[in-house]
Amino acid sequence: VMRAVGHQIPHIHPSAWLSGVYYVTVPDSVVGARDNYSGWLRFGDIPNHFHNKKSLVARLIKPEPSSLILFPSYYYHRTIPLETDQKRISIAFDLCDKN
């Protein structure tokens, strides 16, 4: 559950092979957004301490209620900070090898 300025920094899930997020509820300001990426999911941002010489092309995904987003766990991803007091409720999960 995230509220105003809630977000995740760029990260991966090294012990998993598939990750996902299911959006239970999404603030009205996120659902209706066209020019504002508040609360969106962003792929391709590598942490600054990696000192990369190449930039990756970032991909933004707008969360919508009842949507499920699946992606390889090695993709760096983060969320853009929310700019609302309404709650965003999501369920994030990983599929891991049983070994």
PDB file of N, CA and C in Angstrom:
ATOM      1  N   VAL A   1       0.862  -1.173   0.000  1.00  0.00           N
ATOM      2  CA  VAL A   1       0.000   0.000   0.000  1.00  0.00           C
ATOM      3  C   VAL A   1       0.898   1.221   0.000  1.00  0.00           C
ATOM      4  N   MET A   2       0.709   2.097  -0.973  1.00  0.00           N
ATOM      5  CA  MET A   2       1.509   3.316  -1.056  1.00  0.00           C
ATOM      6  C   MET A   2       0.602   4.532  -1.088  1.00  0.00           C
ATOM      7  N   ARG A   3       1.084   5.588  -0.480  1.00  0.00           N
ATOM      8  CA  ARG A   3       0.394   6.878  -0.486  1.00  0.00           C
ATOM      9  C   ARG A   3       1.334   7.931  -1.065  1.00  0.00           C
ATOM     10  N   ALA A   4       1.054   9.198  -0.785  1.00  0.00           N
ATOM     11  CA  ALA A   4       1.813  10.322  -1.343  1.00  0.00           C
ATOM     12  C   ALA A   4       3.322  10.107  -1.255  1.00  0.00           C
ATOM     13  N   VAL A   5       4.001  10.380  -2.317  1.00  0.00           N
ATOM     14  CA  VAL A   5       5.440  10.224  -2.546  1.00  0.00           C
ATOM     15  C   VAL A   5       5.966   8.806  -2.326  1.00  0.00           C
ATOM     16  N   GLY A   6       5.070   7.834  -2.199  1.00  0.00           N
ATOM     17  CA  GLY A   6       5.494   6.449  -2.083  1.00  0.00           C
ATOM     18  C   GLY A   6       6.061   5.961  -3.399  1.00  0.00           C
ATOM     19  N   HIS A   7       7.194   5.239  -3.326  1.00  0.00           N
ATOM     20  CA  HIS A   7       7.817   4.727  -4.542  1.00  0.00           C
ATOM     21  C   HIS A   7       8.842   3.655  -4.205  1.00  0.00           C
ATOM     22  N   GLN A   8       9.302   2.962  -5.226  1.00  0.00           N
ATOM     23  CA  GLN A   8      10.374   1.984  -5.118  1.00  0.00           C
ATOM     24  C   GLN A   8      11.558   2.485  -5.942  1.00  0.00           C
ATOM     25  N   ILE A   9      12.771   2.317  -5.421  1.00  0.00           N
ATOM     26  CA  ILE A   9      13.974   2.695  -6.172  1.00  0.00           C
ATOM     27  C   ILE A   9      14.294   1.594  -7.179  1.00  0.00           C
ATOM     28  N   PRO A  10      15.163   1.862  -8.175  1.00  0.00           N
ATOM     29  CA  PRO A  10      15.502   0.828  -9.163  1.00  0.00           C
ATOM     30  C   PRO A  10      16.070  -0.426  -8.482  1.00  0.00           C
ATOM     31  N   HIS A  11      15.509  -1.575  -8.857  1.00  0.00           N
ATOM     32  CA  HIS A  11      15.957  -2.832  -8.259  1.00  0.00           C
ATOM     33  C   HIS A  11      15.610  -3.999  -9.177  1.00  0.00           C
ATOM     34  N   ILE A  12      16.179  -5.157  -8.850  1.00  0.00           N
ATOM     35  CA  ILE A  12      15.865  -6.416  -9.517  1.00  0.00           C
ATOM     36  C   ILE A  12      15.513  -7.425  -8.430  1.00  0.00           C
ATOM     37  N   HIS A  13      15.141  -8.622  -8.844  1.00  0.00           N
ATOM     38  CA  HIS A  13      14.835  -9.700  -7.903  1.00  0.00           C
ATOM     39  C   HIS A  13      15.745 -10.880  -8.252  1.00  0.00           C
ATOM     40  N   PRO A  14      16.978 -10.888  -7.722  1.00  0.00           N
ATOM     41  CA  PRO A  14      17.986 -11.858  -8.166  1.00  0.00           C
ATOM     42  C   PRO A  14      17.673 -13.322  -7.877  1.00  0.00           C
ATOM     43  N   SER A  15      16.831 -13.611  -6.900  1.00  0.00           N
ATOM     44  CA  SER A  15      16.551 -15.020  -6.594  1.00  0.00           C
ATOM     45  C   SER A  15      15.358 -15.570  -7.379  1.00  0.00           C
ATOM     46  N   ALA A  16      14.751 -14.758  -8.201  1.00  0.00           N
ATOM     47  CA  ALA A  16      13.568 -15.185  -8.956  1.00  0.00           C
ATOM     48  C   ALA A  16      13.869 -15.213 -10.446  1.00  0.00           C
ATOM     49  N   TRP A  17      12.986 -15.834 -11.220  1.00  0.00           N
ATOM     50  CA  TRP A  17      13.124 -15.825 -12.678  1.00  0.00           C
ATOM     51  C   TRP A  17      11.969 -15.083 -13.355  1.00  0.00           C
ATOM     52  N   LEU A  18      10.836 -14.930 -12.644  1.00  0.00           N
ATOM     53  CA  LEU A  18       9.713 -14.153 -13.163  1.00  0.00           C
ATOM     54  C   LEU A  18       9.128 -13.345 -12.013  1.00  0.00           C
ATOM     55  N   SER A  19       8.857 -12.073 -12.270  1.00  0.00           N
ATOM     56  CA  SER A  19       8.265 -11.197 -11.260  1.00  0.00           C
ATOM     57  C   SER A  19       6.982 -10.600 -11.821  1.00  0.00           C
ATOM     58  N   GLY A  20       6.169 -10.108 -10.930  1.00  0.00           N
ATOM     59  CA  GLY A  20       4.924  -9.507 -11.382  1.00  0.00           C
ATOM     60  C   GLY A  20       4.324  -8.605 -10.328  1.00  0.00           C
ATOM     61  N   VAL A  21       3.368  -7.836 -10.780  1.00  0.00           N
ATOM     62  CA  VAL A  21       2.618  -6.972  -9.873  1.00  0.00           C
ATOM     63  C   VAL A  21       1.169  -6.932 -10.346  1.00  0.00           C
ATOM     64  N   TYR A  22       0.263  -7.086  -9.388  1.00  0.00           N
ATOM     65  CA  TYR A  22      -1.168  -6.986  -9.654  1.00  0.00           C
ATOM     66  C   TYR A  22      -1.662  -5.728  -8.954  1.00  0.00           C
ATOM     67  N   TYR A  23      -2.311  -4.858  -9.699  1.00  0.00           N
ATOM     68  CA  TYR A  23      -2.813  -3.604  -9.140  1.00  0.00           C
ATOM     69  C   TYR A  23      -4.261  -3.783  -8.696  1.00  0.00           C
ATOM     70  N   VAL A  24      -4.474  -3.747  -7.392  1.00  0.00           N
ATOM     71  CA  VAL A  24      -5.809  -3.891  -6.817  1.00  0.00           C
ATOM     72  C   VAL A  24      -6.578  -2.582  -6.984  1.00  0.00           C
ATOM     73  N   THR A  25      -6.001  -1.498  -6.486  1.00  0.00           N
ATOM     74  CA  THR A  25      -6.587  -0.168  -6.659  1.00  0.00           C
ATOM     75  C   THR A  25      -5.503   0.803  -7.085  1.00  0.00           C
ATOM     76  N   VAL A  26      -5.896   1.757  -7.888  1.00  0.00           N
ATOM     77  CA  VAL A  26      -4.969   2.771  -8.394  1.00  0.00           C
ATOM     78  C   VAL A  26      -5.661   4.124  -8.230  1.00  0.00           C
ATOM     79  N   PRO A  27      -4.953   5.145  -7.707  1.00  0.00           N
ATOM     80  CA  PRO A  27      -5.571   6.463  -7.530  1.00  0.00           C
ATOM     81  C   PRO A  27      -6.131   7.024  -8.838  1.00  0.00           C
ATOM     82  N   ASP A  28      -7.211   7.769  -8.725  1.00  0.00           N
ATOM     83  CA  ASP A  28      -7.851   8.385  -9.895  1.00  0.00           C
ATOM     84  C   ASP A  28      -6.873   9.227 -10.700  1.00  0.00           C
ATOM     85  N   SER A  29      -5.961   9.931 -10.014  1.00  0.00           N
ATOM     86  CA  SER A  29      -5.008  10.805 -10.705  1.00  0.00           C
ATOM     87  C   SER A  29      -4.036  10.006 -11.571  1.00  0.00           C
ATOM     88  N   VAL A  30      -3.771   8.753 -11.212  1.00  0.00           N
ATOM     89  CA  VAL A  30      -2.883   7.896 -12.000  1.00  0.00           C
ATOM     90  C   VAL A  30      -3.640   7.336 -13.199  1.00  0.00           C
ATOM     91  N   VAL A  31      -4.856   6.878 -12.969  1.00  0.00           N
ATOM     92  CA  VAL A  31      -5.666   6.288 -14.046  1.00  0.00           C
ATOM     93  C   VAL A  31      -5.944   7.316 -15.142  1.00  0.00           C
ATOM     94  N   GLY A  32      -6.215   8.567 -14.746  1.00  0.00           N
ATOM     95  CA  GLY A  32      -6.541   9.602 -15.722  1.00  0.00           C
ATOM     96  C   GLY A  32      -5.346  10.352 -16.269  1.00  0.00           C
ATOM     97  N   ALA A  33      -4.123   9.983 -15.842  1.00  0.00           N
ATOM     98  CA  ALA A  33      -2.921  10.722 -16.237  1.00  0.00           C
ATOM     99  C   ALA A  33      -2.616  10.580 -17.717  1.00  0.00           C
ATOM    100  N   ARG A  34      -2.218  11.703 -18.324  1.00  0.00           N
ATOM    101  CA  ARG A  34      -1.764  11.682 -19.717  1.00  0.00           C
ATOM    102  C   ARG A  34      -0.329  12.217 -19.825  1.00  0.00           C
ATOM    103  N   ASP A  35      -0.032  13.285 -19.104  1.00  0.00           N
ATOM    104  CA  ASP A  35       1.293  13.902 -19.167  1.00  0.00           C
ATOM    105  C   ASP A  35       2.083  13.721 -17.880  1.00  0.00           C
ATOM    106  N   ASN A  36       1.457  13.181 -16.862  1.00  0.00           N
ATOM    107  CA  ASN A  36       2.081  13.021 -15.561  1.00  0.00           C
ATOM    108  C   ASN A  36       2.265  11.522 -15.312  1.00  0.00           C
ATOM    109  N   TYR A  37       3.460  11.089 -14.968  1.00  0.00           N
ATOM    110  CA  TYR A  37       3.745   9.670 -14.782  1.00  0.00           C
ATOM    111  C   TYR A  37       3.731   9.254 -13.310  1.00  0.00           C
ATOM    112  N   SER A  38       3.111  10.046 -12.464  1.00  0.00           N
ATOM    113  CA  SER A  38       3.006   9.753 -11.039  1.00  0.00           C
ATOM    114  C   SER A  38       2.435   8.352 -10.815  1.00  0.00           C
ATOM    115  N   GLY A  39       3.178   7.520 -10.085  1.00  0.00           N
ATOM    116  CA  GLY A  39       2.715   6.187  -9.740  1.00  0.00           C
ATOM    117  C   GLY A  39       2.922   5.124 -10.808  1.00  0.00           C
ATOM    118  N   TRP A  40       3.494   5.484 -11.959  1.00  0.00           N
ATOM    119  CA  TRP A  40       3.692   4.519 -13.046  1.00  0.00           C
ATOM    120  C   TRP A  40       4.868   3.596 -12.737  1.00  0.00           C
ATOM    121  N   LEU A  41       4.922   2.474 -13.413  1.00  0.00           N
ATOM    122  CA  LEU A  41       6.011   1.511 -13.318  1.00  0.00           C
ATOM    123  C   LEU A  41       6.995   1.814 -14.447  1.00  0.00           C
ATOM    124  N   ARG A  42       8.288   1.868 -14.107  1.00  0.00           N
ATOM    125  CA  ARG A  42       9.296   2.225 -15.113  1.00  0.00           C
ATOM    126  C   ARG A  42      10.381   1.153 -15.155  1.00  0.00           C
ATOM    127  N   PHE A  43      10.662   0.653 -16.352  1.00  0.00           N
ATOM    128  CA  PHE A  43      11.711  -0.339 -16.568  1.00  0.00           C
ATOM    129  C   PHE A  43      12.900   0.322 -17.252  1.00  0.00           C
ATOM    130  N   GLY A  44      14.119  -0.150 -16.942  1.00  0.00           N
ATOM    131  CA  GLY A  44      15.305   0.300 -17.656  1.00  0.00           C
ATOM    132  C   GLY A  44      16.198   1.262 -16.906  1.00  0.00           C
ATOM    133  N   ASP A  45      15.837   1.662 -15.705  1.00  0.00           N
ATOM    134  CA  ASP A  45      16.699   2.558 -14.930  1.00  0.00           C
ATOM    135  C   ASP A  45      17.665   1.734 -14.093  1.00  0.00           C
ATOM    136  N   ILE A  46      18.939   1.846 -14.405  1.00  0.00           N
ATOM    137  CA  ILE A  46      19.969   1.143 -13.656  1.00  0.00           C
ATOM    138  C   ILE A  46      20.461   2.083 -12.554  1.00  0.00           C
ATOM    139  N   PRO A  47      20.709   1.552 -11.348  1.00  0.00           N
ATOM    140  CA  PRO A  47      21.170   2.419 -10.255  1.00  0.00           C
ATOM    141  C   PRO A  47      22.412   3.227 -10.629  1.00  0.00           C
ATOM    142  N   ASN A  48      22.491   4.452 -10.143  1.00  0.00           N
ATOM    143  CA  ASN A  48      23.591   5.365 -10.476  1.00  0.00           C
ATOM    144  C   ASN A  48      24.966   4.819 -10.074  1.00  0.00           C
ATOM    145  N   HIS A  49      25.037   4.040  -9.020  1.00  0.00           N
ATOM    146  CA  HIS A  49      26.339   3.558  -8.555  1.00  0.00           C
ATOM    147  C   HIS A  49      26.961   2.515  -9.494  1.00  0.00           C
ATOM    148  N   PHE A  50      26.257   2.094 -10.557  1.00  0.00           N
ATOM    149  CA  PHE A  50      26.824   1.159 -11.531  1.00  0.00           C
ATOM    150  C   PHE A  50      27.753   1.858 -12.513  1.00  0.00           C
ATOM    151  N   HIS A  51      27.682   3.170 -12.638  1.00  0.00           N
ATOM    152  CA  HIS A  51      28.544   3.966 -13.519  1.00  0.00           C
ATOM    153  C   HIS A  51      28.556   3.415 -14.950  1.00  0.00           C
ATOM    154  N   ASN A  52      27.389   3.225 -15.502  1.00  0.00           N
ATOM    155  CA  ASN A  52      27.271   2.690 -16.862  1.00  0.00           C
ATOM    156  C   ASN A  52      27.679   3.717 -17.904  1.00  0.00           C
ATOM    157  N   LYS A  53      28.275   3.239 -18.967  1.00  0.00           N
ATOM    158  CA  LYS A  53      28.631   4.111 -20.079  1.00  0.00           C
ATOM    159  C   LYS A  53      27.510   4.181 -21.101  1.00  0.00           C
ATOM    160  N   LYS A  54      26.622   3.209 -21.076  1.00  0.00           N
ATOM    161  CA  LYS A  54      25.498   3.195 -22.001  1.00  0.00           C
ATOM    162  C   LYS A  54      24.201   3.426 -21.226  1.00  0.00           C
ATOM    163  N   SER A  55      23.280   4.089 -21.863  1.00  0.00           N
ATOM    164  CA  SER A  55      21.958   4.285 -21.286  1.00  0.00           C
ATOM    165  C   SER A  55      20.996   3.293 -21.920  1.00  0.00           C
ATOM    166  N   LEU A  56      20.097   2.780 -21.129  1.00  0.00           N
ATOM    167  CA  LEU A  56      19.069   1.897 -21.651  1.00  0.00           C
ATOM    168  C   LEU A  56      17.837   2.715 -22.009  1.00  0.00           C
ATOM    169  N   VAL A  57      17.057   2.209 -22.918  1.00  0.00           N
ATOM    170  CA  VAL A  57      15.793   2.850 -23.247  1.00  0.00           C
ATOM    171  C   VAL A  57      14.796   2.476 -22.163  1.00  0.00           C
ATOM    172  N   ALA A  58      14.233   3.475 -21.530  1.00  0.00           N
ATOM    173  CA  ALA A  58      13.276   3.231 -20.458  1.00  0.00           C
ATOM    174  C   ALA A  58      11.890   2.979 -21.047  1.00  0.00           C
ATOM    175  N   ARG A  59      11.120   2.182 -20.348  1.00  0.00           N
ATOM    176  CA  ARG A  59       9.750   1.878 -20.756  1.00  0.00           C
ATOM    177  C   ARG A  59       8.850   2.158 -19.567  1.00  0.00           C
ATOM    178  N   LEU A  60       7.818   2.951 -19.787  1.00  0.00           N
ATOM    179  CA  LEU A  60       6.859   3.292 -18.740  1.00  0.00           C
ATOM    180  C   LEU A  60       5.565   2.525 -18.948  1.00  0.00           C
ATOM    181  N   ILE A  61       5.011   2.017 -17.853  1.00  0.00           N
ATOM    182  CA  ILE A  61       3.732   1.315 -17.913  1.00  0.00           C
ATOM    183  C   ILE A  61       2.785   1.959 -16.904  1.00  0.00           C
ATOM    184  N   LYS A  62       1.630   2.362 -17.414  1.00  0.00           N
ATOM    185  CA  LYS A  62       0.614   2.993 -16.577  1.00  0.00           C
ATOM    186  C   LYS A  62      -0.181   1.904 -15.853  1.00  0.00           C
ATOM    187  N   PRO A  63      -0.166   1.917 -14.520  1.00  0.00           N
ATOM    188  CA  PRO A  63      -0.949   0.917 -13.793  1.00  0.00           C
ATOM    189  C   PRO A  63      -2.444   1.218 -13.895  1.00  0.00           C
ATOM    190  N   GLU A  64      -3.220   0.170 -14.001  1.00  0.00           N
ATOM    191  CA  GLU A  64      -4.668   0.301 -14.043  1.00  0.00           C
ATOM    192  C   GLU A  64      -5.263  -0.717 -13.089  1.00  0.00           C
ATOM    193  N   PRO A  65      -6.405  -0.395 -12.483  1.00  0.00           N
ATOM    194  CA  PRO A  65      -7.023  -1.346 -11.550  1.00  0.00           C
ATOM    195  C   PRO A  65      -7.256  -2.699 -12.228  1.00  0.00           C
ATOM    196  N   SER A  66      -6.992  -3.754 -11.494  1.00  0.00           N
ATOM    197  CA  SER A  66      -7.167  -5.144 -11.945  1.00  0.00           C
ATOM    198  C   SER A  66      -6.208  -5.549 -13.059  1.00  0.00           C
ATOM    199  N   SER A  67      -5.119  -4.807 -13.258  1.00  0.00           N
ATOM    200  CA  SER A  67      -4.143  -5.203 -14.275  1.00  0.00           C
ATOM    201  C   SER A  67      -3.011  -6.010 -13.644  1.00  0.00           C
ATOM    202  N   LEU A  68      -2.482  -6.927 -14.424  1.00  0.00           N
ATOM    203  CA  LEU A  68      -1.368  -7.779 -14.006  1.00  0.00           C
ATOM    204  C   LEU A  68      -0.223  -7.546 -14.980  1.00  0.00           C
ATOM    205  N   ILE A  69       0.950  -7.228 -14.432  1.00  0.00           N
ATOM    206  CA  ILE A  69       2.136  -6.996 -15.262  1.00  0.00           C
ATOM    207  C   ILE A  69       3.181  -8.035 -14.872  1.00  0.00           C
ATOM    208  N   LEU A  70       3.654  -8.808 -15.848  1.00  0.00           N
ATOM    209  CA  LEU A  70       4.679  -9.826 -15.635  1.00  0.00           C
ATOM    210  C   LEU A  70       5.942  -9.413 -16.371  1.00  0.00           C
ATOM    211  N   PHE A  71       7.103  -9.720 -15.792  1.00  0.00           N
ATOM    212  CA  PHE A  71       8.372  -9.356 -16.417  1.00  0.00           C
ATOM    213  C   PHE A  71       9.496 -10.225 -15.873  1.00  0.00           C
ATOM    214  N   PRO A  72      10.581 -10.378 -16.657  1.00  0.00           N
ATOM    215  CA  PRO A  72      11.739 -11.130 -16.159  1.00  0.00           C
ATOM    216  C   PRO A  72      12.319 -10.443 -14.921  1.00  0.00           C
ATOM    217  N   SER A  73      12.673 -11.222 -13.943  1.00  0.00           N
ATOM    218  CA  SER A  73      13.143 -10.674 -12.665  1.00  0.00           C
ATOM    219  C   SER A  73      14.443  -9.898 -12.773  1.00  0.00           C
ATOM    220  N   TYR A  74      15.206 -10.118 -13.853  1.00  0.00           N
ATOM    221  CA  TYR A  74      16.482  -9.406 -14.016  1.00  0.00           C
ATOM    222  C   TYR A  74      16.305  -8.019 -14.632  1.00  0.00           C
ATOM    223  N   TYR A  75      15.089  -7.618 -14.992  1.00  0.00           N
ATOM    224  CA  TYR A  75      14.843  -6.259 -15.498  1.00  0.00           C
ATOM    225  C   TYR A  75      14.858  -5.276 -14.331  1.00  0.00           C
ATOM    226  N   TYR A  76      15.689  -4.246 -14.440  1.00  0.00           N
ATOM    227  CA  TYR A  76      15.649  -3.195 -13.427  1.00  0.00           C
ATOM    228  C   TYR A  76      14.334  -2.439 -13.577  1.00  0.00           C
ATOM    229  N   HIS A  77      13.705  -2.180 -12.454  1.00  0.00           N
ATOM    230  CA  HIS A  77      12.424  -1.483 -12.466  1.00  0.00           C
ATOM    231  C   HIS A  77      12.274  -0.647 -11.207  1.00  0.00           C
ATOM    232  N   ARG A  78      11.389   0.324 -11.286  1.00  0.00           N
ATOM    233  CA  ARG A  78      11.092   1.192 -10.148  1.00  0.00           C
ATOM    234  C   ARG A  78       9.703   1.771 -10.349  1.00  0.00           C
ATOM    235  N   THR A  79       9.224   2.476  -9.347  1.00  0.00           N
ATOM    236  CA  THR A  79       7.964   3.195  -9.499  1.00  0.00           C
ATOM    237  C   THR A  79       8.224   4.690  -9.369  1.00  0.00           C
ATOM    238  N   ILE A  80       7.497   5.465 -10.144  1.00  0.00           N
ATOM    239  CA  ILE A  80       7.577   6.919 -10.067  1.00  0.00           C
ATOM    240  C   ILE A  80       6.793   7.343  -8.818  1.00  0.00           C
ATOM    241  N   PRO A  81       7.325   8.271  -8.008  1.00  0.00           N
ATOM    242  CA  PRO A  81       6.615   8.680  -6.783  1.00  0.00           C
ATOM    243  C   PRO A  81       5.181   9.147  -7.065  1.00  0.00           C
ATOM    244  N   LEU A  82       4.290   8.741  -6.175  1.00  0.00           N
ATOM    245  CA  LEU A  82       2.884   9.162  -6.266  1.00  0.00           C
ATOM    246  C   LEU A  82       2.750  10.627  -5.879  1.00  0.00           C
ATOM    247  N   GLU A  83       1.869  11.320  -6.547  1.00  0.00           N
ATOM    248  CA  GLU A  83       1.593  12.722  -6.231  1.00  0.00           C
ATOM    249  C   GLU A  83       0.137  12.884  -5.835  1.00  0.00           C
ATOM    250  N   THR A  84      -0.305  12.041  -4.895  1.00  0.00           N
ATOM    251  CA  THR A  84      -1.681  12.066  -4.423  1.00  0.00           C
ATOM    252  C   THR A  84      -1.746  11.504  -3.013  1.00  0.00           C
ATOM    253  N   ASP A  85      -2.819  11.802  -2.323  1.00  0.00           N
ATOM    254  CA  ASP A  85      -3.025  11.225  -0.995  1.00  0.00           C
ATOM    255  C   ASP A  85      -3.846   9.943  -1.055  1.00  0.00           C
ATOM    256  N   GLN A  86      -4.371   9.619  -2.245  1.00  0.00           N
ATOM    257  CA  GLN A  86      -5.126   8.377  -2.395  1.00  0.00           C
ATOM    258  C   GLN A  86      -4.172   7.184  -2.360  1.00  0.00           C
ATOM    259  N   LYS A  87      -4.673   6.046  -1.890  1.00  0.00           N
ATOM    260  CA  LYS A  87      -3.866   4.831  -1.803  1.00  0.00           C
ATOM    261  C   LYS A  87      -3.747   4.117  -3.142  1.00  0.00           C
ATOM    262  N   ARG A  88      -2.576   3.545  -3.356  1.00  0.00           N
ATOM    263  CA  ARG A  88      -2.390   2.582  -4.440  1.00  0.00           C
ATOM    264  C   ARG A  88      -2.113   1.253  -3.757  1.00  0.00           C
ATOM    265  N   ILE A  89      -2.922   0.263  -4.064  1.00  0.00           N
ATOM    266  CA  ILE A  89      -2.730  -1.059  -3.468  1.00  0.00           C
ATOM    267  C   ILE A  89      -2.318  -2.017  -4.574  1.00  0.00           C
ATOM    268  N   SER A  90      -1.156  -2.622  -4.390  1.00  0.00           N
ATOM    269  CA  SER A  90      -0.660  -3.589  -5.374  1.00  0.00           C
ATOM    270  C   SER A  90      -0.086  -4.797  -4.651  1.00  0.00           C
ATOM    271  N   ILE A  91      -0.063  -5.904  -5.364  1.00  0.00           N
ATOM    272  CA  ILE A  91       0.508  -7.142  -4.833  1.00  0.00           C
ATOM    273  C   ILE A  91       1.648  -7.533  -5.761  1.00  0.00           C
ATOM    274  N   ALA A  92       2.862  -7.466  -5.240  1.00  0.00           N
ATOM    275  CA  ALA A  92       4.046  -7.834  -6.019  1.00  0.00           C
ATOM    276  C   ALA A  92       4.448  -9.248  -5.631  1.00  0.00           C
ATOM    277  N   PHE A  93       4.974 -10.002  -6.610  1.00  0.00           N
ATOM    278  CA  PHE A  93       5.352 -11.379  -6.330  1.00  0.00           C
ATOM    279  C   PHE A  93       6.485 -11.821  -7.242  1.00  0.00           C
ATOM    280  N   ASP A  94       7.146 -12.888  -6.837  1.00  0.00           N
ATOM    281  CA  ASP A  94       8.230 -13.498  -7.604  1.00  0.00           C
ATOM    282  C   ASP A  94       7.991 -14.991  -7.723  1.00  0.00           C
ATOM    283  N   LEU A  95       8.354 -15.555  -8.862  1.00  0.00           N
ATOM    284  CA  LEU A  95       8.374 -17.004  -9.041  1.00  0.00           C
ATOM    285  C   LEU A  95       9.835 -17.422  -8.995  1.00  0.00           C
ATOM    286  N   CYS A  96      10.129 -18.338  -8.075  1.00  0.00           N
ATOM    287  CA  CYS A  96      11.513 -18.767  -7.844  1.00  0.00           C
ATOM    288  C   CYS A  96      11.647 -20.262  -8.105  1.00  0.00           C
ATOM    289  N   ASP A  97      12.859 -20.656  -8.439  1.00  0.00           N
ATOM    290  CA  ASP A  97      13.160 -22.072  -8.578  1.00  0.00           C
ATOM    291  C   ASP A  97      13.122 -22.688  -7.191  1.00  0.00           C
ATOM    292  N   LYS A  98      12.577 -23.867  -7.050  1.00  0.00           N
ATOM    293  CA  LYS A  98      12.438 -24.483  -5.725  1.00  0.00           C
ATOM    294  C   LYS A  98      13.759 -24.938  -5.126  1.00  0.00           C
ATOM    295  N   ASN A  99      14.834 -24.971  -5.911  1.00  0.00           N
ATOM    296  CA  ASN A  99      16.139 -25.389  -5.398  1.00  0.00           C
ATOM    297  C   ASN A  99      16.764 -24.290  -4.655  1.00  0.00           C
TER     298      ASN A  99
END
